[in-house]
PDB file of C-alpha atoms in Angstrom:
ATOM      1  CA  UNK Y 111    -254.409  62.225 -84.507  1.00 64.00           C
ATOM      2  CA  UNK Y 112    -253.683  64.757 -86.720  1.00 70.00           C
ATOM      3  CA  UNK Y 113    -252.114  68.012 -87.345  1.00 73.00           C
ATOM      4  CA  UNK Y 114    -254.291  71.290 -88.107  1.00 75.00           C
ATOM      5  CA  UNK Y 115    -252.214  74.931 -89.255  1.00 75.00           C
ATOM      6  CA  UNK Y 116    -254.105  78.382 -89.028  1.00 78.00           C
ATOM      7  CA  UNK Y 117    -251.802  81.134 -90.186  1.00 77.00           C
ATOM      8  CA  UNK Y 118    -254.168  83.714 -89.522  1.00 81.00           C
ATOM      9  CA  UNK Y 119    -257.225  83.438 -87.089  1.00 84.00           C
ATOM     10  CA  UNK Y 120    -258.049  87.294 -87.020  1.00 85.00           C
ATOM     11  CA  UNK Y 121    -260.673  87.078 -90.278  1.00 88.00           C
ATOM     12  CA  UNK Y 122    -261.818  83.693 -88.823  1.00 85.00           C
ATOM     13  CA  UNK Y 123    -262.553  85.635 -85.529  1.00 87.00           C
ATOM     14  CA  UNK Y 124    -264.493  88.637 -86.870  1.00 88.00           C
ATOM     15  CA  UNK Y 125    -266.096  86.802 -89.729  1.00 87.00           C
ATOM     16  CA  UNK Y 126    -269.499  86.884 -87.483  1.00 87.00           C
ATOM     17  CA  UNK Y 127    -269.582  90.115 -87.305  1.00 89.00           C
ATOM     18  CA  UNK Y 128    -268.517  91.100 -90.552  1.00 89.00           C
ATOM     19  CA  UNK Y 129    -271.266  88.642 -92.111  1.00 87.00           C
ATOM     20  CA  UNK Y 130    -273.912  90.263 -90.152  1.00 88.00           C
ATOM     21  CA  UNK Y 131    -273.323  93.809 -90.944  1.00 89.00           C
ATOM     22  CA  UNK Y 132    -274.267  92.222 -94.841  1.00 88.00           C
ATOM     23  CA  UNK Y 133    -271.733  95.020 -96.607  1.00 91.00           C
ATOM     24  CA  UNK Y 134    -267.764  94.044 -98.051  1.00 93.00           C
ATOM     25  CA  UNK Y 135    -265.207  94.219 -95.589  1.00 94.00           C
ATOM     26  CA  UNK Y 136    -261.119  94.337 -95.767  1.00 95.00           C
ATOM     27  CA  UNK Y 137    -259.558  92.937 -92.728  1.00 95.00           C
ATOM     28  CA  UNK Y 138    -256.240  94.301 -91.139  1.00 94.00           C
ATOM     29  CA  UNK Y 139    -253.273  92.679 -92.710  1.00 95.00           C
ATOM     30  CA  UNK Y 140    -250.671  90.916 -90.833  1.00 93.00           C
ATOM     31  CA  UNK Y 141    -247.125  92.615 -91.333  1.00 93.00           C
ATOM     32  CA  UNK Y 142    -244.561  90.899 -93.753  1.00 94.00           C
ATOM     33  CA  UNK Y 143    -241.402  90.236 -93.973  1.00 92.00           C
ATOM     34  CA  UNK Y 144    -239.425  89.960 -96.473  1.00 87.00           C
ATOM     35  CA  UNK Y 145    -237.901  85.757 -95.879  1.00 83.00           C
ATOM     36  CA  UNK Y 146    -235.683  83.945 -98.012  1.00 78.00           C
ATOM     37  CA  UNK Y 147    -235.676  80.235 -98.389  1.00 74.00           C
ATOM     38  CA  UNK Y 148    -233.097  77.739 -98.374  1.00 70.00           C
ATOM     39  CA  UNK Y 149    -233.577  75.115-100.617  1.00 69.00           C
ATOM     40  CA  UNK Y 150    -231.289  72.260-100.756  1.00 68.00           C
ATOM     41  CA  UNK Y 151    -230.805  69.847-102.938  1.00 68.00           C
ATOM     42  CA  UNK Y 152    -231.810  67.114-100.451  1.00 72.00           C
ATOM     43  CA  UNK Y 153    -233.904  63.665-100.156  1.00 72.00           C
ATOM     44  CA  UNK Y 154    -235.541  62.751 -97.198  1.00 70.00           C
ATOM     45  CA  UNK Y 155    -237.508  60.053 -98.304  1.00 70.00           C
ATOM     46  CA  UNK Y 156    -241.515  59.110 -96.536  1.00 69.00           C
ATOM     47  CA  UNK Y 157    -239.897  59.047 -93.305  1.00 70.00           C
ATOM     48  CA  UNK Y 158    -239.735  62.435 -92.697  1.00 73.00           C
ATOM     49  CA  UNK Y 159    -243.774  65.440 -93.039  1.00 72.00           C
ATOM     50  CA  UNK Y 160    -243.256  68.518 -93.919  1.00 73.00           C
ATOM     51  CA  UNK Y 161    -245.795  70.937 -93.658  1.00 73.00           C
ATOM     52  CA  UNK Y 162    -247.021  73.552 -96.634  1.00 76.00           C
ATOM     53  CA  UNK Y 163    -244.667  77.001 -95.126  1.00 77.00           C
ATOM     54  CA  UNK Y 164    -247.048  80.131 -95.092  1.00 80.00           C
ATOM     55  CA  UNK Y 165    -248.184  81.769 -97.418  1.00 83.00           C
ATOM     56  CA  UNK Y 166    -244.771  83.810 -98.220  1.00 86.00           C
ATOM     57  CA  UNK Y 167    -245.990  87.520 -98.300  1.00 93.00           C
ATOM     58  CA  UNK Y 168    -248.590  90.133 -96.720  1.00 95.00           C
ATOM     59  CA  UNK Y 169    -251.908  87.934 -96.950  1.00 95.00           C
ATOM     60  CA  UNK Y 170    -254.609  90.060 -97.817  1.00 96.00           C
ATOM     61  CA  UNK Y 171    -258.253  88.625 -96.618  1.00 95.00           C
ATOM     62  CA  UNK Y 172    -262.129  90.165 -97.985  1.00 95.00           C
ATOM     63  CA  UNK Y 173    -265.513  89.267 -97.215  1.00 94.00           C
ATOM     64  CA  UNK Y 174    -268.111  90.114 -99.924  1.00 94.00           C
ATOM     65  CA  UNK Y 175    -271.512  89.887 -99.291  1.00 93.00           C
ATOM     66  CA  UNK Y 176    -272.392  88.118-102.692  1.00 92.00           C
ATOM     67  CA  UNK Y 177    -270.148  86.959-105.935  1.00 93.00           C
ATOM     68  CA  UNK Y 178    -269.068  89.130-108.043  1.00 91.00           C
ATOM     69  CA  UNK Y 179    -267.679  87.781-111.756  1.00 90.00           C
ATOM     70  CA  UNK Y 180    -264.804  89.277-112.610  1.00 89.00           C
ATOM     71  CA  UNK Y 181    -262.877  88.549-109.571  1.00 94.00           C
ATOM     72  CA  UNK Y 182    -261.220  91.293-107.660  1.00 96.00           C
ATOM     73  CA  UNK Y 183    -258.692  93.487-108.748  1.00 96.00           C
ATOM     74  CA  UNK Y 184    -255.920  94.496-105.911  1.00 97.00           C
ATOM     75  CA  UNK Y 185    -253.618  97.745-106.342  1.00 96.00           C
ATOM     76  CA  UNK Y 186    -251.085  97.944-104.144  1.00 97.00           C
ATOM     77  CA  UNK Y 187    -249.225 101.398-104.285  1.00 97.00           C
ATOM     78  CA  UNK Y 188    -246.782 102.960-102.363  1.00 95.00           C
ATOM     79  CA  UNK Y 189    -246.162 106.326-100.591  1.00 93.00           C
ATOM     80  CA  UNK Y 190    -245.912 108.520-103.088  1.00 93.00           C
ATOM     81  CA  UNK Y 191    -249.102 106.944-104.707  1.00 93.00           C
ATOM     82  CA  UNK Y 192    -247.277 105.050-107.222  1.00 92.00           C
ATOM     83  CA  UNK Y 193    -249.092 101.412-108.311  1.00 94.00           C
ATOM     84  CA  UNK Y 194    -246.512  99.072-107.893  1.00 93.00           C
ATOM     85  CA  UNK Y 195    -248.285  95.730-108.238  1.00 94.00           C
ATOM     86  CA  UNK Y 196    -251.651  95.218-109.638  1.00 94.00           C
ATOM     87  CA  UNK Y 197    -253.270  91.204-108.313  1.00 95.00           C
ATOM     88  CA  UNK Y 198    -256.021  89.290-109.143  1.00 95.00           C
ATOM     89  CA  UNK Y 199    -258.175  88.162-106.327  1.00 96.00           C
ATOM     90  CA  UNK Y 200    -260.977  85.504-105.805  1.00 96.00           C
ATOM     91  CA  UNK Y 201    -264.453  87.543-105.858  1.00 95.00           C
ATOM     92  CA  UNK Y 202    -266.587  84.232-103.778  1.00 95.00           C
ATOM     93  CA  UNK Y 203    -269.151  85.656-101.537  1.00 94.00           C
ATOM     94  CA  UNK Y 204    -267.842  85.162 -98.260  1.00 93.00           C
ATOM     95  CA  UNK Y 205    -264.630  85.192 -96.981  1.00 93.00           C
ATOM     96  CA  UNK Y 206    -261.878  85.285-100.040  1.00 95.00           C
ATOM     97  CA  UNK Y 207    -257.614  85.669 -99.547  1.00 94.00           C
ATOM     98  CA  UNK Y 208    -255.393  86.774-102.273  1.00 96.00           C
ATOM     99  CA  UNK Y 209    -251.012  86.988-101.542  1.00 95.00           C
ATOM    100  CA  UNK Y 210    -248.863  89.925-102.035  1.00 96.00           C
ATOM    101  CA  UNK Y 211    -245.871  88.524-102.546  1.00 94.00           C
ATOM    102  CA  UNK Y 212    -244.262  91.673-101.377  1.00 95.00           C
ATOM    103  CA  UNK Y 213    -242.947  91.836-105.071  1.00 94.00           C
ATOM    104  CA  UNK Y 214    -242.498  94.813-107.501  1.00 93.00           C
ATOM    105  CA  UNK Y 215    -243.951  94.949-110.692  1.00 90.00           C
ATOM    106  CA  UNK Y 216    -242.222  92.836-113.775  1.00 87.00           C
ATOM    107  CA  UNK Y 217    -240.052  95.614-115.649  1.00 85.00           C
ATOM    108  CA  UNK Y 218    -240.649  93.922-118.552  1.00 67.00           C
ATOM    109  CA  UNK Y 219    -243.326  91.361-119.806  1.00 55.00           C
ATOM    110  CA  UNK Y 220    -242.805  88.149-120.977  1.00 50.00           C
ATOM    111  CA  UNK Y 221    -243.829  89.481-124.554  1.00 46.00           C
ATOM    112  CA  UNK Y 222    -240.824  92.003-125.580  1.00 48.00           C
ATOM    113  CA  UNK Y 223    -237.991  90.869-122.631  1.00 48.00           C
ATOM    114  CA  UNK Y 224    -237.168  89.003-119.353  1.00 46.00           C
ATOM    115  CA  UNK Y 225    -240.335  88.971-117.009  1.00 47.00           C
ATOM    116  CA  UNK Y 226    -238.362  88.593-113.719  1.00 46.00           C
ATOM    117  CA  UNK Y 227    -239.827  85.827-111.554  1.00 48.00           C
ATOM    118  CA  UNK Y 228    -242.710  83.882-113.319  1.00 42.00           C
ATOM    119  CA  UNK Y 229    -243.219  86.961-115.676  1.00 47.00           C
ATOM    120  CA  UNK Y 230    -245.002  89.150-113.522  1.00 62.00           C
ATOM    121  CA  UNK Y 231    -242.391  89.944-110.358  1.00 81.00           C
ATOM    122  CA  UNK Y 232    -239.980  92.369-110.513  1.00 90.00           C
ATOM    123  CA  UNK Y 233    -237.621  92.400-106.608  1.00 93.00           C
ATOM    124  CA  UNK Y 234    -238.574  93.269-103.421  1.00 93.00           C
ATOM    125  CA  UNK Y 235    -239.985  96.471-102.219  1.00 93.00           C
ATOM    126  CA  UNK Y 236    -238.233  98.097 -99.281  1.00 91.00           C
ATOM    127  CA  UNK Y 237    -239.606  98.478 -95.828  1.00 92.00           C
ATOM    128  CA  UNK Y 238    -242.792 100.324 -95.309  1.00 93.00           C
ATOM    129  CA  UNK Y 239    -246.007 100.777 -95.355  1.00 97.00           C
ATOM    130  CA  UNK Y 240    -248.080 100.151 -98.788  1.00 97.00           C
ATOM    131  CA  UNK Y 241    -251.615 100.978 -99.324  1.00 97.00           C
ATOM    132  CA  UNK Y 242    -253.660  98.309-100.575  1.00 97.00           C
ATOM    133  CA  UNK Y 243    -257.372  98.727-102.368  1.00 97.00           C
ATOM    134  CA  UNK Y 244    -259.058  95.808-103.675  1.00 97.00           C
ATOM    135  CA  UNK Y 245    -262.408  97.157-106.405  1.00 95.00           C
ATOM    136  CA  UNK Y 246    -264.782  94.112-107.754  1.00 93.00           C
ATOM    137  CA  UNK Y 247    -267.135  95.287-109.580  1.00 85.00           C
ATOM    138  CA  UNK Y 248    -270.190  97.774-109.084  1.00 74.00           C
ATOM    139  CA  UNK Y 249    -269.004  97.610-105.371  1.00 80.00           C
ATOM    140  CA  UNK Y 250    -266.983 100.560-103.529  1.00 84.00           C
ATOM    141  CA  UNK Y 251    -263.223  99.917-102.843  1.00 91.00           C
ATOM    142  CA  UNK Y 252    -261.756  98.279 -99.746  1.00 95.00           C
ATOM    143  CA  UNK Y 253    -258.280 100.014 -98.294  1.00 96.00           C
ATOM    144  CA  UNK Y 254    -256.644  98.394 -96.011  1.00 96.00           C
ATOM    145  CA  UNK Y 255    -252.462  99.041 -94.863  1.00 97.00           C
ATOM    146  CA  UNK Y 256    -249.255  96.267 -95.454  1.00 96.00           C
ATOM    147  CA  UNK Y 257    -246.588  97.307 -93.700  1.00 96.00           C
ATOM    148  CA  UNK Y 258    -243.350  95.460 -94.858  1.00 95.00           C
ATOM    149  CA  UNK Y 259    -240.172  94.876 -92.405  1.00 92.00           C
ATOM    150  CA  UNK Y 260    -236.874  93.750 -93.001  1.00 88.00           C
ATOM    151  CA  UNK Y 261    -236.130  90.179 -92.717  1.00 88.00           C
ATOM    152  CA  UNK Y 262    -235.782  89.982 -89.010  1.00 88.00           C
ATOM    153  CA  UNK Y 263    -232.962  87.051 -89.704  1.00 88.00           C
ATOM    154  CA  UNK Y 264    -231.041  89.083 -92.298  1.00 89.00           C
ATOM    155  CA  UNK Y 265    -226.799  88.981 -91.071  1.00 91.00           C
ATOM    156  CA  UNK Y 266    -227.220  92.096 -93.221  1.00 92.00           C
ATOM    157  CA  UNK Y 267    -227.515  95.502 -91.129  1.00 92.00           C
ATOM    158  CA  UNK Y 268    -229.325  98.227 -91.792  1.00 89.00           C
ATOM    159  CA  UNK Y 269    -227.261  99.738 -93.571  1.00 93.00           C
ATOM    160  CA  UNK Y 270    -225.615  96.584 -95.870  1.00 93.00           C
ATOM    161  CA  UNK Y 271    -229.136  96.394 -96.560  1.00 91.00           C
ATOM    162  CA  UNK Y 272    -229.891  99.608 -97.987  1.00 91.00           C
ATOM    163  CA  UNK Y 273    -226.529  99.504 -99.898  1.00 93.00           C
ATOM    164  CA  UNK Y 274    -227.963  95.908-101.676  1.00 93.00           C
ATOM    165  CA  UNK Y 275    -231.730  97.426-102.382  1.00 92.00           C
ATOM    166  CA  UNK Y 276    -229.319  99.878-103.693  1.00 94.00           C
ATOM    167  CA  UNK Y 277    -227.868  97.741-106.294  1.00 95.00           C
ATOM    168  CA  UNK Y 278    -231.252  95.470-106.577  1.00 95.00           C
ATOM    169  CA  UNK Y 279    -232.921  98.993-107.621  1.00 94.00           C
ATOM    170  CA  UNK Y 280    -229.932  99.848-110.178  1.00 95.00           C
ATOM    171  CA  UNK Y 281    -230.499  96.552-112.005  1.00 94.00           C
ATOM    172  CA  UNK Y 282    -234.038  97.203-111.404  1.00 94.00           C
ATOM    173  CA  UNK Y 283    -233.984 100.298-113.370  1.00 93.00           C
ATOM    174  CA  UNK Y 284    -231.847  99.412-115.934  1.00 94.00           C
ATOM    175  CA  UNK Y 285    -234.762  96.674-116.728  1.00 93.00           C
ATOM    176  CA  UNK Y 286    -236.995  99.918-116.858  1.00 91.00           C
ATOM    177  CA  UNK Y 287    -234.909 102.161-119.262  1.00 92.00           C
ATOM    178  CA  UNK Y 288    -234.704  98.987-121.753  1.00 92.00           C
ATOM    179  CA  UNK Y 289    -238.288  97.901-121.721  1.00 90.00           C
ATOM    180  CA  UNK Y 290    -239.667 101.155-124.468  1.00 91.00           C
ATOM    181  CA  UNK Y 291    -236.574  99.729-126.890  1.00 92.00           C
ATOM    182  CA  UNK Y 292    -237.950  95.805-125.946  1.00 91.00           C
ATOM    183  CA  UNK Y 293    -242.244  96.678-127.083  1.00 90.00           C
ATOM    184  CA  UNK Y 294    -240.577  98.693-130.395  1.00 92.00           C
ATOM    185  CA  UNK Y 295    -238.725  96.034-131.196  1.00 93.00           C
ATOM    186  CA  UNK Y 296    -241.753  94.039-131.152  1.00 92.00           C
ATOM    187  CA  UNK Y 297    -244.050  96.689-132.539  1.00 91.00           C
ATOM    188  CA  UNK Y 298    -241.462  97.406-136.068  1.00 93.00           C
ATOM    189  CA  UNK Y 299    -241.186  92.948-135.975  1.00 93.00           C
ATOM    190  CA  UNK Y 300    -245.307  93.376-135.950  1.00 92.00           C
ATOM    191  CA  UNK Y 301    -245.124  95.820-138.829  1.00 91.00           C
ATOM    192  CA  UNK Y 302    -243.117  94.125-140.833  1.00 92.00           C
ATOM    193  CA  UNK Y 303    -245.332  90.731-140.672  1.00 91.00           C
ATOM    194  CA  UNK Y 304    -247.729  92.767-141.853  1.00 89.00           C
ATOM    195  CA  UNK Y 305    -246.473  94.008-144.660  1.00 87.00           C
ATOM    196  CA  UNK Y 306    -244.664  90.587-145.711  1.00 84.00           C
ATOM    197  CA  UNK Y 307    -248.233  89.423-145.504  1.00 83.00           C
ATOM    198  CA  UNK Y 308    -250.056  92.846-147.732  1.00 78.00           C
ATOM    199  CA  UNK Y 309    -246.613  92.456-150.346  1.00 74.00           C
ATOM    200  CA  UNK Y 310    -248.019  88.441-150.747  1.00 74.00           C
ATOM    201  CA  UNK Y 311    -251.718  89.481-151.281  1.00 72.00           C
ATOM    202  CA  UNK Y 312    -250.729  92.025-153.933  1.00 64.00           C
ATOM    203  CA  UNK Y 313    -249.280  89.938-156.382  1.00 58.00           C
ATOM    204  CA  UNK Y 314    -245.645  88.755-157.976  1.00 54.00           C
ATOM    205  CA  UNK Y 315    -245.620  91.534-160.550  1.00 54.00           C
ATOM    206  CA  UNK Y 316    -242.311  93.717-160.231  1.00 55.00           C
ATOM    207  CA  UNK Y 317    -243.184  96.322-157.256  1.00 60.00           C
ATOM    208  CA  UNK Y 318    -244.632  93.734-155.687  1.00 62.00           C
ATOM    209  CA  UNK Y 319    -241.542  91.642-155.402  1.00 72.00           C
ATOM    210  CA  UNK Y 320    -239.145  95.011-154.548  1.00 79.00           C
ATOM    211  CA  UNK Y 321    -241.800  95.447-151.342  1.00 81.00           C
ATOM    212  CA  UNK Y 322    -241.460  91.809-150.398  1.00 83.00           C
ATOM    213  CA  UNK Y 323    -237.661  92.197-150.983  1.00 87.00           C
ATOM    214  CA  UNK Y 324    -237.302  95.223-149.177  1.00 87.00           C
ATOM    215  CA  UNK Y 325    -239.483  93.684-146.359  1.00 88.00           C
ATOM    216  CA  UNK Y 326    -237.521  91.519-146.215  1.00 90.00           C
ATOM    217  CA  UNK Y 327    -234.016  92.585-146.280  1.00 92.00           C
ATOM    218  CA  UNK Y 328    -235.644  94.769-142.976  1.00 93.00           C
ATOM    219  CA  UNK Y 329    -236.873  91.681-141.071  1.00 93.00           C
ATOM    220  CA  UNK Y 330    -233.505  90.447-141.534  1.00 94.00           C
ATOM    221  CA  UNK Y 331    -231.595  93.399-140.260  1.00 95.00           C
ATOM    222  CA  UNK Y 332    -233.863  93.802-137.511  1.00 95.00           C
ATOM    223  CA  UNK Y 333    -232.439  90.323-135.588  1.00 95.00           C
ATOM    224  CA  UNK Y 334    -229.149  91.271-134.526  1.00 96.00           C
ATOM    225  CA  UNK Y 335    -230.395  94.576-132.364  1.00 95.00           C
ATOM    226  CA  UNK Y 336    -234.326  93.149-131.526  1.00 95.00           C
ATOM    227  CA  UNK Y 337    -231.883  90.470-129.800  1.00 95.00           C
ATOM    228  CA  UNK Y 338    -228.909  92.634-128.369  1.00 95.00           C
ATOM    229  CA  UNK Y 339    -232.208  94.561-126.470  1.00 94.00           C
ATOM    230  CA  UNK Y 340    -233.708  90.750-125.401  1.00 92.00           C
ATOM    231  CA  UNK Y 341    -230.102  89.874-123.632  1.00 93.00           C
ATOM    232  CA  UNK Y 342    -229.229  92.935-122.222  1.00 93.00           C
ATOM    233  CA  UNK Y 343    -232.163  92.797-120.168  1.00 91.00           C
ATOM    234  CA  UNK Y 344    -232.321  89.308-119.400  1.00 91.00           C
ATOM    235  CA  UNK Y 345    -227.966  90.037-118.262  1.00 92.00           C
ATOM    236  CA  UNK Y 346    -229.862  92.837-115.797  1.00 92.00           C
ATOM    237  CA  UNK Y 347    -232.618  90.297-115.315  1.00 91.00           C
ATOM    238  CA  UNK Y 348    -230.303  87.930-113.726  1.00 91.00           C
ATOM    239  CA  UNK Y 349    -228.293  90.638-112.344  1.00 92.00           C
ATOM    240  CA  UNK Y 350    -231.381  91.975-110.039  1.00 93.00           C
ATOM    241  CA  UNK Y 351    -232.459  88.548-109.290  1.00 90.00           C
ATOM    242  CA  UNK Y 352    -228.960  86.939-107.972  1.00 91.00           C
ATOM    243  CA  UNK Y 353    -228.083  90.116-105.798  1.00 93.00           C
ATOM    244  CA  UNK Y 354    -231.774  90.339-104.023  1.00 91.00           C
ATOM    245  CA  UNK Y 355    -232.257  86.475-103.951  1.00 87.00           C
ATOM    246  CA  UNK Y 356    -230.214  85.788-100.920  1.00 87.00           C
ATOM    247  CA  UNK Y 357    -229.334  87.639 -97.779  1.00 88.00           C
ATOM    248  CA  UNK Y 358    -225.656  89.153 -98.832  1.00 91.00           C
ATOM    249  CA  UNK Y 359    -224.086  92.086-100.428  1.00 94.00           C
ATOM    250  CA  UNK Y 360    -223.823  91.917-103.623  1.00 95.00           C
ATOM    251  CA  UNK Y 361    -220.467  89.962-104.990  1.00 95.00           C
ATOM    252  CA  UNK Y 362    -218.201  91.788-107.917  1.00 95.00           C
ATOM    253  CA  UNK Y 363    -219.009  89.170-109.684  1.00 94.00           C
ATOM    254  CA  UNK Y 364    -222.437  90.593-109.673  1.00 94.00           C
ATOM    255  CA  UNK Y 365    -221.103  94.406-110.015  1.00 95.00           C
ATOM    256  CA  UNK Y 366    -219.086  93.529-112.554  1.00 94.00           C
ATOM    257  CA  UNK Y 367    -222.305  91.689-114.414  1.00 93.00           C
ATOM    258  CA  UNK Y 368    -224.483  94.560-113.954  1.00 94.00           C
ATOM    259  CA  UNK Y 369    -222.276  96.713-115.658  1.00 94.00           C
ATOM    260  CA  UNK Y 370    -221.649  95.262-118.612  1.00 94.00           C
ATOM    261  CA  UNK Y 371    -225.984  95.227-119.015  1.00 93.00           C
ATOM    262  CA  UNK Y 372    -225.169  98.782-118.786  1.00 94.00           C
ATOM    263  CA  UNK Y 373    -222.977  98.826-121.782  1.00 94.00           C
ATOM    264  CA  UNK Y 374    -224.770  96.015-123.692  1.00 95.00           C
ATOM    265  CA  UNK Y 375    -227.910  98.354-123.180  1.00 94.00           C
ATOM    266  CA  UNK Y 376    -226.377 101.355-124.922  1.00 94.00           C
ATOM    267  CA  UNK Y 377    -225.134  99.645-127.455  1.00 95.00           C
ATOM    268  CA  UNK Y 378    -228.272  97.605-127.911  1.00 95.00           C
ATOM    269  CA  UNK Y 379    -230.461 100.527-128.234  1.00 95.00           C
ATOM    270  CA  UNK Y 380    -227.823 102.297-130.174  1.00 95.00           C
ATOM    271  CA  UNK Y 381    -228.354  99.200-132.722  1.00 95.00           C
ATOM    272  CA  UNK Y 382    -231.755  99.049-132.659  1.00 95.00           C
ATOM    273  CA  UNK Y 383    -231.963 103.074-133.333  1.00 94.00           C
ATOM    274  CA  UNK Y 384    -229.867 103.238-136.663  1.00 94.00           C
ATOM    275  CA  UNK Y 385    -232.268 100.204-138.053  1.00 94.00           C
ATOM    276  CA  UNK Y 386    -235.067 102.244-137.589  1.00 93.00           C
ATOM    277  CA  UNK Y 387    -233.867 105.155-139.013  1.00 92.00           C
ATOM    278  CA  UNK Y 388    -231.909 103.461-142.271  1.00 90.00           C
ATOM    279  CA  UNK Y 389    -233.658  99.952-142.876  1.00 90.00           C
ATOM    280  CA  UNK Y 390    -237.154 100.587-141.615  1.00 90.00           C
ATOM    281  CA  UNK Y 391    -237.688 103.412-143.923  1.00 89.00           C
ATOM    282  CA  UNK Y 392    -236.552 101.791-146.799  1.00 88.00           C
ATOM    283  CA  UNK Y 393    -239.259  99.133-146.322  1.00 87.00           C
ATOM    284  CA  UNK Y 394    -241.802 102.234-145.637  1.00 86.00           C
ATOM    285  CA  UNK Y 395    -240.692 103.665-149.032  1.00 86.00           C
ATOM    286  CA  UNK Y 396    -241.078 100.343-150.236  1.00 83.00           C
ATOM    287  CA  UNK Y 397    -244.263 100.063-149.692  1.00 80.00           C
ATOM    288  CA  UNK Y 398    -245.652 102.607-151.877  1.00 74.00           C
ATOM    289  CA  UNK Y 399    -248.812 103.280-150.110  1.00 68.00           C
ATOM    290  CA  UNK Y 400    -249.945 104.887-147.199  1.00 69.00           C
ATOM    291  CA  UNK Y 401    -250.245 102.456-144.695  1.00 75.00           C
ATOM    292  CA  UNK Y 402    -252.503 102.113-141.713  1.00 77.00           C
ATOM    293  CA  UNK Y 403    -249.840 103.352-138.622  1.00 76.00           C
ATOM    294  CA  UNK Y 404    -247.094 105.520-138.216  1.00 82.00           C
ATOM    295  CA  UNK Y 405    -243.721 105.467-138.160  1.00 83.00           C
ATOM    296  CA  UNK Y 406    -241.734 104.180-135.535  1.00 87.00           C
ATOM    297  CA  UNK Y 407    -239.090 106.155-134.773  1.00 83.00           C
ATOM    298  CA  UNK Y 408    -236.030 106.634-132.500  1.00 86.00           C
ATOM    299  CA  UNK Y 409    -235.902 104.986-128.861  1.00 87.00           C
ATOM    300  CA  UNK Y 410    -234.023 106.796-125.795  1.00 84.00           C
ATOM    301  CA  UNK Y 411    -232.454 104.714-122.934  1.00 78.00           C
ATOM    302  CA  UNK Y 412    -233.976 106.753-120.473  1.00 61.00           C
ATOM    303  CA  UNK Y 413    -233.322 106.900-116.740  1.00 43.00           C
ATOM    304  CA  UNK Y 414    -236.406 105.404-115.241  1.00 40.00           C
ATOM    305  CA  UNK Y 415    -238.351 107.007-112.160  1.00 37.00           C
ATOM    306  CA  UNK Y 416    -236.538 106.824-108.971  1.00 40.00           C
ATOM    307  CA  UNK Y 417    -238.401 104.392-106.957  1.00 38.00           C
TER     308      UNK Y 417
END
């Protein structure tokens, strides 16, 4: 005796016709909805059997008549045509499947900021239709539509869901606005590391010693504002995930956390800009040579585009 669970039969039913045509094909993408899973701390022992849940998100199934190197590139676009997520999928001969988890792109990468869920995803997207494009090298792109609906078991009405989504997106936009500061801080650290290497290579005379001292001073001065940017990114990310991780309205504590993140973000960017205007130029001047990169200027905490 056994149980075989097959979540999506449409691609299997249509596979014979598609394979006979000997052409790449993207199957209709089943409607998907946000699903918040409760994971209690529990021990069931060996007396219970649990099957794996079906994939959480939009299941993208496509047929390829031949394998392709490099895999498939899957782009998800919103109604305005903006690419909100880019995924990699398999490109084997025959049937291939990839899953979009219904999340937006990460606001910041782990290299310079808080990367969100696994470093690759941001908040849940809002209900609506999203264009999906599957591209394999050498072939025309396959296009389809992924319909996303609200959680059918959510205790929130439509107005409450919109209110929660507005605060989640406010935290997400704060991360998007902070991301350039994270990149600038990482670029400054990279330049200083290169200048340290050069200062060691040119010897230990007076000029070299002055250059090394100036670079060391700038490197030390960068640590505090760079860490402040990281903390603000992390706080905004925590506020976003906290509000977006359950089917309920934001709490007063979560709203305070978001307000603190806004205040800390402004202070962190201001501190970083002071460093870029003061210590960084001093390090450039101390090197006494034309550097192979442009100087880094101040960065703005701008308003990220609306989604």
